[in-house]
PDB file of C-alpha atoms in Angstrom:
ATOM      1  CA  MET A  20     259.114 260.207  47.907  1.00 60.00           C
ATOM      2  CA  SER A  21     260.234 259.211  51.141  1.00 77.00           C
ATOM      3  CA  LEU A  22     263.760 260.093  52.430  1.00 94.00           C
ATOM      4  CA  SER A  23     266.016 257.577  54.073  1.00 95.00           C
ATOM      5  CA  VAL A  24     269.141 257.550  56.269  1.00 96.00           C
ATOM      6  CA  GLY A  25     272.124 258.362  53.738  1.00 96.00           C
ATOM      7  CA  ASP A  26     269.893 260.529  51.225  1.00 97.00           C
ATOM      8  CA  VAL A  27     271.070 263.856  50.395  1.00 97.00           C
ATOM      9  CA  ALA A  28     268.662 266.260  52.033  1.00 98.00           C
ATOM     10  CA  PRO A  29     266.863 268.378  49.684  1.00 98.00           C
ATOM     11  CA  GLU A  30     267.962 271.919  49.438  1.00 98.00           C
ATOM     12  CA  PHE A  31     265.740 274.654  50.553  1.00 98.00           C
ATOM     13  CA  SER A  32     265.648 278.344  51.145  1.00 98.00           C
ATOM     14  CA  LEU A  33     262.652 279.681  53.506  1.00 98.00           C
ATOM     15  CA  PRO A  34     261.815 282.696  55.228  1.00 98.00           C
ATOM     16  CA  ASP A  35     262.129 282.751  59.158  1.00 98.00           C
ATOM     17  CA  GLN A  36     259.286 284.133  61.468  1.00 98.00           C
ATOM     18  CA  ASP A  37     261.309 287.518  60.611  1.00 98.00           C
ATOM     19  CA  ARG A  38     261.276 287.177  56.940  1.00 97.00           C
ATOM     20  CA  GLN A  39     265.164 286.441  57.068  1.00 98.00           C
ATOM     21  CA  VAL A  40     265.687 283.701  54.181  1.00 98.00           C
ATOM     22  CA  VAL A  41     267.350 280.581  55.694  1.00 98.00           C
ATOM     23  CA  SER A  42     269.091 277.953  53.383  1.00 98.00           C
ATOM     24  CA  LEU A  43     270.197 274.401  54.111  1.00 97.00           C
ATOM     25  CA  THR A  44     272.958 274.986  51.970  1.00 96.00           C
ATOM     26  CA  GLY A  45     273.947 278.008  54.017  1.00 96.00           C
ATOM     27  CA  LEU A  46     274.216 275.851  57.282  1.00 97.00           C
ATOM     28  CA  ARG A  47     276.617 273.319  55.611  1.00 96.00           C
ATOM     29  CA  GLY A  48     278.974 272.064  58.094  1.00 96.00           C
ATOM     30  CA  THR A  49     276.536 272.031  60.942  1.00 96.00           C
ATOM     31  CA  PRO A  50     274.257 269.478  61.578  1.00 97.00           C
ATOM     32  CA  VAL A  51     270.322 270.675  61.509  1.00 98.00           C
ATOM     33  CA  LEU A  52     267.365 269.268  63.205  1.00 98.00           C
ATOM     34  CA  LEU A  53     264.424 269.765  60.658  1.00 98.00           C
ATOM     35  CA  VAL A  54     261.188 269.398  62.824  1.00 97.00           C
ATOM     36  CA  PHE A  55     258.056 269.823  60.433  1.00 97.00           C
ATOM     37  CA  TYR A  56     254.586 270.458  62.049  1.00 96.00           C
ATOM     38  CA  PRO A  57     251.344 270.890  61.044  1.00 95.00           C
ATOM     39  CA  PHE A  58     250.251 274.160  62.436  1.00 95.00           C
ATOM     40  CA  ALA A  59     251.246 277.053  64.514  1.00 96.00           C
ATOM     41  CA  PHE A  60     249.260 277.513  67.625  1.00 95.00           C
ATOM     42  CA  SER A  61     247.495 274.071  67.711  1.00 93.00           C
ATOM     43  CA  ARG A  62     247.422 272.026  70.857  1.00 92.00           C
ATOM     44  CA  ILE A  63     249.776 269.329  69.777  1.00 92.00           C
ATOM     45  CA  CYS A  64     252.268 271.430  67.971  1.00 94.00           C
ATOM     46  CA  THR A  65     252.423 273.590  71.029  1.00 95.00           C
ATOM     47  CA  GLY A  66     253.213 270.682  73.258  1.00 94.00           C
ATOM     48  CA  GLU A  67     256.120 269.286  70.894  1.00 95.00           C
ATOM     49  CA  LEU A  68     257.548 272.773  70.219  1.00 96.00           C
ATOM     50  CA  CYS A  69     257.606 273.616  73.947  1.00 97.00           C
ATOM     51  CA  GLN A  70     259.287 270.591  74.953  1.00 96.00           C
ATOM     52  CA  LEU A  71     261.905 271.401  72.127  1.00 96.00           C
ATOM     53  CA  ARG A  72     262.211 274.608  73.668  1.00 97.00           C
ATOM     54  CA  ASP A  73     262.851 273.658  77.251  1.00 97.00           C
ATOM     55  CA  GLU A  74     265.112 270.770  75.970  1.00 96.00           C
ATOM     56  CA  LEU A  75     267.138 272.769  73.440  1.00 97.00           C
ATOM     57  CA  ALA A  76     270.382 272.684  75.119  1.00 96.00           C
ATOM     58  CA  THR A  77     270.456 268.910  74.430  1.00 94.00           C
ATOM     59  CA  TYR A  78     270.777 270.029  70.562  1.00 96.00           C
ATOM     60  CA  THR A  79     272.795 273.123  71.003  1.00 96.00           C
ATOM     61  CA  ASP A  80     275.354 271.610  73.269  1.00 95.00           C
ATOM     62  CA  ALA A  81     276.095 268.692  70.655  1.00 95.00           C
ATOM     63  CA  GLY A  82     276.331 271.599  67.979  1.00 96.00           C
ATOM     64  CA  VAL A  83     273.113 270.964  66.188  1.00 97.00           C
ATOM     65  CA  ARG A  84     271.262 273.781  64.866  1.00 97.00           C
ATOM     66  CA  VAL A  85     267.130 273.613  65.234  1.00 98.00           C
ATOM     67  CA  LEU A  86     264.528 274.596  62.973  1.00 98.00           C
ATOM     68  CA  ALA A  87     260.666 274.092  63.103  1.00 98.00           C
ATOM     69  CA  LEU A  88     258.978 274.082  59.640  1.00 98.00           C
ATOM     70  CA  SER A  89     255.350 274.811  58.633  1.00 98.00           C
ATOM     71  CA  THR A  90     253.097 276.006  55.689  1.00 97.00           C
ATOM     72  CA  ASP A  91     251.933 278.719  58.272  1.00 97.00           C
ATOM     73  CA  PRO A  92     252.816 282.316  57.188  1.00 97.00           C
ATOM     74  CA  ALA A  93     255.636 284.233  58.429  1.00 97.00           C
ATOM     75  CA  PRO A  94     253.563 286.480  60.631  1.00 97.00           C
ATOM     76  CA  ALA A  95     251.903 283.677  62.486  1.00 97.00           C
ATOM     77  CA  LEU A  96     254.966 282.104  63.393  1.00 98.00           C
ATOM     78  CA  LYS A  97     256.320 285.272  64.472  1.00 98.00           C
ATOM     79  CA  ALA A  98     253.372 286.055  66.836  1.00 98.00           C
ATOM     80  CA  TRP A  99     253.732 282.137  68.072  1.00 98.00           C
ATOM     81  CA  ARG A 100     257.523 282.681  68.842  1.00 98.00           C
ATOM     82  CA  GLU A 101     256.956 285.385  71.073  1.00 97.00           C
ATOM     83  CA  GLN A 102     254.118 284.006  72.716  1.00 97.00           C
ATOM     84  CA  GLU A 103     255.996 281.086  73.390  1.00 97.00           C
ATOM     85  CA  GLY A 104     259.365 282.100  73.959  1.00 97.00           C
ATOM     86  CA  PHE A 105     260.991 279.715  71.377  1.00 98.00           C
ATOM     87  CA  ASP A 106     264.653 280.373  70.860  1.00 96.00           C
ATOM     88  CA  PHE A 107     265.055 278.752  67.370  1.00 98.00           C
ATOM     89  CA  ALA A 108     263.827 279.599  63.897  1.00 98.00           C
ATOM     90  CA  LEU A 109     260.250 278.892  62.780  1.00 98.00           C
ATOM     91  CA  LEU A 110     260.545 278.742  58.735  1.00 98.00           C
ATOM     92  CA  SER A 111     257.701 279.320  56.802  1.00 98.00           C
ATOM     93  CA  ASP A 112     257.114 276.978  53.742  1.00 98.00           C
ATOM     94  CA  PHE A 113     253.743 278.961  53.189  1.00 97.00           C
ATOM     95  CA  TRP A 114     254.547 279.842  49.178  1.00 93.00           C
ATOM     96  CA  PRO A 115     254.878 277.773  46.949  1.00 93.00           C
ATOM     97  CA  HIS A 116     252.538 276.264  49.489  1.00 95.00           C
ATOM     98  CA  GLY A 117     254.610 273.207  51.228  1.00 96.00           C
ATOM     99  CA  ALA A 118     256.933 272.745  48.594  1.00 97.00           C
ATOM    100  CA  VAL A 119     260.034 271.790  51.130  1.00 98.00           C
ATOM    101  CA  ALA A 120     257.736 269.652  53.005  1.00 97.00           C
ATOM    102  CA  GLN A 121     256.658 268.040  49.342  1.00 97.00           C
ATOM    103  CA  ALA A 122     260.340 267.401  48.807  1.00 97.00           C
ATOM    104  CA  TYR A 123     261.013 265.589  51.943  1.00 97.00           C
ATOM    105  CA  GLY A 124     257.873 263.741  51.768  1.00 96.00           C
ATOM    106  CA  VAL A 125     255.986 264.989  54.651  1.00 96.00           C
ATOM    107  CA  PHE A 126     253.217 267.107  52.836  1.00 96.00           C
ATOM    108  CA  ASN A 127     249.469 266.198  53.183  1.00 95.00           C
ATOM    109  CA  ASP A 128     247.824 267.408  49.904  1.00 93.00           C
ATOM    110  CA  LYS A 129     244.383 266.949  50.980  1.00 94.00           C
ATOM    111  CA  ALA A 130     244.833 269.002  54.250  1.00 94.00           C
ATOM    112  CA  GLY A 131     247.618 271.610  52.870  1.00 94.00           C
ATOM    113  CA  MET A 132     249.839 270.753  55.626  1.00 95.00           C
ATOM    114  CA  ALA A 133     252.965 269.308  56.770  1.00 96.00           C
ATOM    115  CA  VAL A 134     252.614 266.058  58.863  1.00 95.00           C
ATOM    116  CA  ARG A 135     254.962 265.418  61.773  1.00 95.00           C
ATOM    117  CA  GLY A 136     258.332 264.846  59.944  1.00 95.00           C
ATOM    118  CA  THR A 137     261.566 264.996  61.681  1.00 96.00           C
ATOM    119  CA  PHE A 138     264.988 264.945  60.040  1.00 97.00           C
ATOM    120  CA  LEU A 139     268.529 265.367  61.344  1.00 97.00           C
ATOM    121  CA  VAL A 140     270.825 266.494  58.552  1.00 98.00           C
ATOM    122  CA  ASP A 141     274.467 265.730  59.416  1.00 97.00           C
ATOM    123  CA  ALA A 142     277.130 268.355  58.560  1.00 97.00           C
ATOM    124  CA  GLU A 143     277.796 267.236  55.215  1.00 96.00           C
ATOM    125  CA  GLY A 144     273.916 267.327  54.017  1.00 97.00           C
ATOM    126  CA  ARG A 145     272.865 263.762  54.427  1.00 97.00           C
ATOM    127  CA  ILE A 146     269.952 262.459  56.392  1.00 97.00           C
ATOM    128  CA  ALA A 147     271.183 260.657  59.508  1.00 96.00           C
ATOM    129  CA  PHE A 148     268.059 260.294  61.289  1.00 96.00           C
ATOM    130  CA  THR A 149     264.138 260.443  59.836  1.00 96.00           C
ATOM    131  CA  GLU A 150     260.804 259.849  61.489  1.00 95.00           C
ATOM    132  CA  VAL A 151     257.404 260.623  60.348  1.00 94.00           C
ATOM    133  CA  ASN A 152     254.166 260.515  62.379  1.00 89.00           C
ATOM    134  CA  GLY A 153     250.785 261.339  61.340  1.00 74.00           C
ATOM    135  CA  PRO A 154     249.012 264.612  61.918  1.00 69.00           C
ATOM    136  CA  GLY A 155     247.328 263.759  65.259  1.00 80.00           C
ATOM    137  CA  ASP A 156     250.246 261.608  66.487  1.00 82.00           C
ATOM    138  CA  ALA A 157     252.678 263.704  69.055  1.00 85.00           C
ATOM    139  CA  ARG A 158     256.223 262.594  68.655  1.00 88.00           C
ATOM    140  CA  GLU A 159     258.269 261.111  71.145  1.00 89.00           C
ATOM    141  CA  GLN A 160     261.579 263.052  71.062  1.00 91.00           C
ATOM    142  CA  SER A 161     263.879 260.567  72.731  1.00 91.00           C
ATOM    143  CA  GLY A 162     264.673 259.103  69.294  1.00 89.00           C
ATOM    144  CA  TRP A 163     266.028 262.643  68.158  1.00 90.00           C
ATOM    145  CA  LYS A 164     268.007 262.653  71.123  1.00 91.00           C
ATOM    146  CA  ASP A 165     269.802 259.529  70.356  1.00 92.00           C
ATOM    147  CA  ALA A 166     270.434 260.136  67.011  1.00 92.00           C
ATOM    148  CA  VAL A 167     272.063 263.638  68.019  1.00 92.00           C
ATOM    149  CA  ALA A 168     274.087 261.641  70.594  1.00 91.00           C
ATOM    150  CA  GLN A 169     275.139 259.297  68.010  1.00 90.00           C
ATOM    151  CA  LEU A 170     276.271 262.183  65.529  1.00 86.00           C
ATOM    152  CA  ALA A 171     277.802 264.080  68.429  1.00 82.00           C
ATOM    153  CA  ALA A 172     279.974 260.693  69.333  1.00 76.00           C
TER     154      ALA A 172
END
């Protein structure tokens, strides 16, 4: 199942790196950028999320909440967040394994991981932007920024 612009974003409730549950419903009224990635500590994922960390004001200044999601367990996400200084939540889609990634159509069941899917969910809970890249293909983040700017306008 692939999601398109205008679709209702699938609901989820997942633990963050500190095991605090974050739900999409709880964020209603706030646009949310969902960044699915394969694995914490991997080279491409680290590069992408460090760029996101360094340019976080682009999103937060527009009122967008950033959430990064992977199938890693919460303790690994906590260690990675502390190591890299990420100022956004890392959500664990560990169990049931990859259920949220599956709902968003970005789960590679053979590898047991999320692929590089990016979704901007508007304040009403609808998909405003979507992009899916393969596991080895680093994302160009300019499309996300353009979508955020259009949403904020």
